[in-house]
Amino acid sequence: MDTGVVSYASNIGWRDVAAVEGLRTRLGPGAPPIRLENDAKLGAIAEYLVGAAADIHDLIYVTGETGVGGGIISDGRLLRGSAGFAGEIGHMPLDPGGQPCACGRRGCWETMVGLAALLRLAAPPDDPVHDPTVDLEQRLTELRRRADAGDPATRVALERIAHGLALGLALLADVLNPRAVVLGGYFAHFGDYLIDRVRSELSARVMAAEAGRCEVMLSTLGFSAAARGGAYLAPMPCS
Ligand SMILES: [Zn+2]
């Protein structure tokens, strides 16, 4: 339901924030039509229309950012669920004794494979890759350089991320039997380090043969997927 209100966004601490109304007020009387949508759902739409999984009618797009969310296309339709929360895959409780999550619980999938997990696993807290004042893509480029140079901590961290990804994706593949899983955000940035292990563990874990014909793909849209999906959904301007 398009209420213009963000019910809950754990990573930025928003509950029941009237985002559309707030934007409309700030933009004033000349504000264009504004709609609200979840970033993972927008990413899924972009991947379905022009990305790696274009025209694949059953797919899951997984954001790889601070939060881990999912956009699910089933039989060519975006899955929203009864209250719009379908796709909150980052909060599947896969490690109940694990790290605290921004949602207030422990061991959500996001704490195992989100960007914070990669940084935590790859570098000690005083390492510059944790510095939030440095542009994220710059920090990821530095981690990429370390991985390419064979840095053991970075390589082990990526192995653990790949293992964690496969755990969650196997559950999703068993439940939804997608034809494709598209890994977005930072997962795509490190795709060549992740994808072989993710594919092999997925095949081993999913009940159906050949992971139910589920193909793991890397997003070609990078961090722009959500913005592109938003552009496709935006109403055409009136002339
Ligand atoms: Zn959580």
GROMACS .gro file of C-alpha atoms and ligand atoms in nm:
model
  240
    1MET     CA    1   0.000   0.000   0.000
    2ASP     CA    2   0.149   0.335  -0.105
    3THR     CA    3   0.099   0.543   0.212
    4GLY     CA    4   0.412   0.754   0.174
    5VAL     CA    5   0.517   0.644   0.523
    6VAL     CA    6   0.830   0.445   0.605
    7SER     CA    7   0.700   0.193   0.860
    8TYR     CA    8   1.041   0.068   0.967
    9ALA     CA    9   1.397   0.109   0.842
   10SER     CA   10   1.628  -0.047   1.100
   11ASN     CA   11   1.962   0.079   0.969
   12ILE     CA   12   1.863   0.445   0.983
   13GLY     CA   13   1.637   0.413   1.287
   14TRP     CA   14   1.315   0.524   1.117
   15ARG     CA   15   0.974   0.416   1.242
   16ASP     CA   16   0.654   0.554   1.094
   17VAL     CA   17   0.827   0.845   0.921
   18ALA     CA   18   0.605   1.036   0.678
   19ALA     CA   19   0.880   1.060   0.417
   20VAL     CA   20   0.669   1.166   0.119
   21GLU     CA   21   0.492   1.440   0.312
   22GLY     CA   22   0.824   1.564   0.448
   23LEU     CA   23   0.977   1.582   0.101
   24ARG     CA   24   0.668   1.750  -0.040
   25THR     CA   25   0.683   2.017   0.231
   26ARG     CA   26   1.050   2.084   0.172
   27LEU     CA   27   1.015   2.102  -0.206
   28GLY     CA   28   0.720   2.338  -0.186
   29PRO     CA   29   0.423   2.391  -0.416
   30GLY     CA   30   0.619   2.305  -0.733
   31ALA     CA   31   0.705   1.955  -0.607
   32PRO     CA   32   0.669   1.683  -0.870
   33PRO     CA   33   0.464   1.370  -0.786
   34ILE     CA   34   0.654   1.171  -0.520
   35ARG     CA   35   0.621   0.801  -0.449
   36LEU     CA   36   0.794   0.581  -0.198
   37GLU     CA   37   0.941   0.236  -0.260
   38ASN     CA   38   1.186   0.001  -0.095
   39ASP     CA   39   1.537   0.003  -0.247
   40ALA     CA   40   1.559  -0.375  -0.288
   41LYS     CA   41   1.226  -0.388  -0.469
   42LEU     CA   42   1.343  -0.109  -0.701
   43GLY     CA   43   1.666  -0.298  -0.763
   44ALA     CA   44   1.470  -0.609  -0.856
   45ILE     CA   45   1.262  -0.411  -1.102
   46ALA     CA   46   1.575  -0.270  -1.266
   47GLU     CA   47   1.736  -0.612  -1.290
   48TYR     CA   48   1.417  -0.756  -1.437
   49LEU     CA   49   1.384  -0.481  -1.697
   50VAL     CA   50   1.740  -0.411  -1.807
   51GLY     CA   51   1.987  -0.595  -1.583
   52ALA     CA   52   2.148  -0.933  -1.556
   53ALA     CA   53   1.815  -1.113  -1.516
   54ALA     CA   54   1.620  -0.923  -1.781
   55ASP     CA   55   1.301  -1.111  -1.871
   56ILE     CA   56   1.358  -1.386  -1.616
   57HIS     CA   57   1.015  -1.402  -1.453
   58ASP     CA   58   1.115  -1.565  -1.122
   59LEU     CA   59   1.408  -1.394  -0.960
   60ILE     CA   60   1.543  -1.265  -0.633
   61TYR     CA   61   1.759  -0.955  -0.624
   62VAL     CA   62   1.978  -0.927  -0.314
   63THR     CA   63   2.114  -0.587  -0.217
   64GLY     CA   64   2.465  -0.597  -0.081
   65GLU     CA   65   2.496  -0.285   0.128
   66THR     CA   66   2.485  -0.196   0.496
   67GLY     CA   67   2.145  -0.358   0.496
   68VAL     CA   68   2.069  -0.677   0.308
   69GLY     CA   69   1.729  -0.673   0.146
   70GLY     CA   70   1.557  -0.871  -0.123
   71GLY     CA   71   1.336  -0.786  -0.414
   72ILE     CA   72   1.137  -1.085  -0.531
   73ILE     CA   73   0.979  -1.116  -0.875
   74SER     CA   74   0.749  -1.417  -0.894
   75ASP     CA   75   0.584  -1.511  -1.221
   76GLY     CA   76   0.663  -1.165  -1.353
   77ARG     CA   77   0.513  -0.976  -1.058
   78LEU     CA   78   0.684  -0.797  -0.771
   79LEU     CA   79   0.605  -0.979  -0.449
   80ARG     CA   80   0.498  -0.738  -0.174
   81GLY     CA   81   0.320  -0.955   0.083
   82SER     CA   82   0.015  -0.853   0.282
   83ALA     CA   83   0.177  -0.549   0.446
   84GLY     CA   84   0.456  -0.476   0.199
   85PHE     CA   85   0.731  -0.647   0.397
   86ALA     CA   86   0.797  -0.939   0.161
   87GLY     CA   87   1.168  -0.951   0.086
   88GLU     CA   88   1.305  -0.858   0.430
   89ILE     CA   89   1.548  -1.141   0.385
   90GLY     CA   90   1.831  -0.969   0.571
   91HIS     CA   91   1.657  -1.042   0.900
   92MET     CA   92   1.623  -1.417   0.861
   93PRO     CA   93   1.760  -1.544   1.196
   94LEU     CA   94   2.036  -1.773   1.071
   95ASP     CA   95   2.273  -1.744   1.368
   96PRO     CA   96   2.071  -1.676   1.688
   97GLY     CA   97   2.388  -1.652   1.901
   98GLY     CA   98   2.563  -1.426   1.653
   99GLN     CA   99   2.627  -1.055   1.616
  100PRO     CA  100   2.367  -0.795   1.727
  101CYS     CA  101   2.158  -0.659   1.441
  102ALA     CA  102   2.024  -0.307   1.390
  103CYS     CA  103   1.672  -0.453   1.422
  104GLY     CA  104   1.738  -0.537   1.789
  105ARG     CA  105   1.779  -0.911   1.748
  106ARG     CA  106   2.091  -1.125   1.703
  107GLY     CA  107   2.237  -1.321   1.419
  108CYS     CA  108   2.022  -1.196   1.135
  109TRP     CA  109   2.155  -1.287   0.791
  110GLU     CA  110   2.252  -0.922   0.745
  111THR     CA  111   2.500  -0.950   1.033
  112MET     CA  112   2.667  -1.241   0.854
  113VAL     CA  113   2.688  -1.105   0.500
  114GLY     CA  114   2.614  -0.731   0.505
  115LEU     CA  115   2.880  -0.473   0.433
  116ALA     CA  116   2.954  -0.427   0.803
  117ALA     CA  117   3.026  -0.800   0.829
  118LEU     CA  118   3.276  -0.785   0.544
  119LEU     CA  119   3.454  -0.488   0.703
  120ARG     CA  120   3.451  -0.651   1.048
  121LEU     CA  121   3.590  -0.979   0.915
  122ALA     CA  122   3.849  -0.821   0.686
  123ALA     CA  123   4.008  -0.555   0.905
  124PRO     CA  124   4.055  -0.453   1.272
  125PRO     CA  125   3.839  -0.162   1.399
  126ASP     CA  126   4.116   0.098   1.362
  127ASP     CA  127   4.175   0.015   0.995
  128PRO     CA  128   4.093   0.303   0.755
  129VAL     CA  129   3.844   0.086   0.564
  130HIS     CA  130   3.606   0.142   0.857
  131ASP     CA  131   3.622   0.522   0.826
  132PRO     CA  132   3.270   0.639   0.738
  133THR     CA  133   3.403   0.977   0.625
  134VAL     CA  134   3.579   0.805   0.333
  135ASP     CA  135   3.366   0.732   0.029
  136LEU     CA  136   3.236   0.374   0.035
  137GLU     CA  137   3.346   0.289  -0.319
  138GLN     CA  138   3.697   0.409  -0.229
  139ARG     CA  139   3.704   0.178   0.073
  140LEU     CA  140   3.578  -0.114  -0.132
  141THR     CA  141   3.846  -0.044  -0.393
  142GLU     CA  142   4.106  -0.065  -0.116
  143LEU     CA  143   3.966  -0.400   0.001
  144ARG     CA  144   3.960  -0.518  -0.358
  145ARG     CA  145   4.327  -0.421  -0.392
  146ARG     CA  146   4.408  -0.623  -0.081
  147ALA     CA  147   4.218  -0.925  -0.208
  148ASP     CA  148   4.395  -0.906  -0.544
  149ALA     CA  149   4.728  -0.884  -0.361
  150GLY     CA  150   4.643  -1.203  -0.173
  151ASP     CA  151   4.593  -1.046   0.172
  152PRO     CA  152   4.493  -1.344   0.391
  153ALA     CA  153   4.248  -1.154   0.615
  154THR     CA  154   4.058  -1.013   0.318
  155ARG     CA  155   4.052  -1.346   0.135
  156VAL     CA  156   3.926  -1.533   0.444
  157ALA     CA  157   3.662  -1.265   0.501
  158LEU     CA  158   3.534  -1.308   0.146
  159GLU     CA  159   3.526  -1.686   0.190
  160ARG     CA  160   3.312  -1.644   0.501
  161ILE     CA  161   3.082  -1.401   0.323
  162ALA     CA  162   3.040  -1.650   0.038
  163HIS     CA  163   2.958  -1.927   0.285
  164GLY     CA  164   2.705  -1.708   0.465
  165LEU     CA  165   2.549  -1.603   0.139
  166ALA     CA  166   2.502  -1.962   0.032
  167LEU     CA  167   2.333  -2.050   0.365
  168GLY     CA  168   2.065  -1.786   0.320
  169LEU     CA  169   2.025  -1.826  -0.054
  170ALA     CA  170   1.970  -2.199  -0.013
  171LEU     CA  171   1.677  -2.129   0.219
  172LEU     CA  172   1.531  -1.882  -0.027
  173ALA     CA  173   1.581  -2.121  -0.317
  174ASP     CA  174   1.402  -2.399  -0.128
  175VAL     CA  175   1.108  -2.172  -0.047
  176LEU     CA  176   1.075  -1.975  -0.371
  177ASN     CA  177   1.253  -2.184  -0.638
  178PRO     CA  178   1.372  -1.879  -0.834
  179ARG     CA  179   1.521  -1.915  -1.181
  180ALA     CA  180   1.782  -1.654  -1.091
  181VAL     CA  181   1.941  -1.489  -0.790
  182VAL     CA  182   2.108  -1.158  -0.870
  183LEU     CA  183   2.375  -1.042  -0.627
  184GLY     CA  184   2.390  -0.663  -0.615
  185GLY     CA  185   2.584  -0.388  -0.438
  186TYR     CA  186   2.915  -0.488  -0.289
  187PHE     CA  187   2.852  -0.857  -0.365
  188ALA     CA  188   2.888  -0.772  -0.734
  189HIS     CA  189   3.202  -0.568  -0.661
  190PHE     CA  190   3.368  -0.883  -0.522
  191GLY     CA  191   3.171  -1.121  -0.742
  192ASP     CA  192   3.464  -1.312  -0.883
  193TYR     CA  193   3.578  -1.396  -0.528
  194LEU     CA  194   3.231  -1.505  -0.416
  195ILE     CA  195   3.041  -1.664  -0.697
  196ASP     CA  196   3.209  -2.004  -0.737
  197ARG     CA  197   3.171  -2.091  -0.369
  198VAL     CA  198   2.816  -1.954  -0.356
  199ARG     CA  199   2.715  -2.163  -0.657
  200SER     CA  200   2.873  -2.485  -0.533
  201GLU     CA  201   2.737  -2.455  -0.177
  202LEU     CA  202   2.396  -2.364  -0.311
  203SER     CA  203   2.390  -2.674  -0.529
  204ALA     CA  204   2.489  -2.886  -0.231
  205ARG     CA  205   2.227  -2.738   0.004
  206VAL     CA  206   1.915  -2.692  -0.202
  207MET     CA  207   1.677  -2.986  -0.192
  208ALA     CA  208   1.597  -2.983  -0.565
  209ALA     CA  209   1.853  -3.113  -0.813
  210GLU     CA  210   2.077  -2.845  -0.965
  211ALA     CA  211   1.948  -2.598  -0.704
  212GLY     CA  212   1.609  -2.612  -0.874
  213ARG     CA  213   1.769  -2.464  -1.191
  214CYS     CA  214   1.851  -2.150  -0.996
  215GLU     CA  215   2.135  -1.955  -1.153
  216VAL     CA  216   2.341  -1.717  -0.938
  217MET     CA  217   2.428  -1.400  -1.129
  218LEU     CA  218   2.613  -1.079  -1.054
  219SER     CA  219   2.439  -0.749  -1.096
  220THR     CA  220   2.571  -0.536  -1.378
  221LEU     CA  221   2.398  -0.227  -1.237
  222GLY     CA  222   2.606  -0.200  -0.920
  223PHE     CA  223   2.495   0.050  -0.659
  224SER     CA  224   2.277   0.227  -0.918
  225ALA     CA  225   2.017  -0.053  -0.941
  226ALA     CA  226   1.768   0.103  -0.697
  227ALA     CA  227   1.793   0.447  -0.859
  228ARG     CA  228   1.736   0.294  -1.202
  229GLY     CA  229   1.433   0.101  -1.076
  230GLY     CA  230   1.297   0.422  -0.932
  231ALA     CA  231   1.342   0.597  -1.266
  232TYR     CA  232   1.140   0.324  -1.437
  233LEU     CA  233   0.859   0.353  -1.185
  234ALA     CA  234   0.847   0.732  -1.185
  235PRO     CA  235   0.535   0.878  -1.342
  236MET     CA  236   0.592   1.041  -1.681
  237PRO     CA  237   0.589   1.421  -1.652
  238CYS     CA  238   0.280   1.592  -1.790
  239SER     CA  239   0.359   1.817  -2.083
  240ZN      ZN  240   1.790  -0.804   1.204
   0.00000   0.00000   0.00000
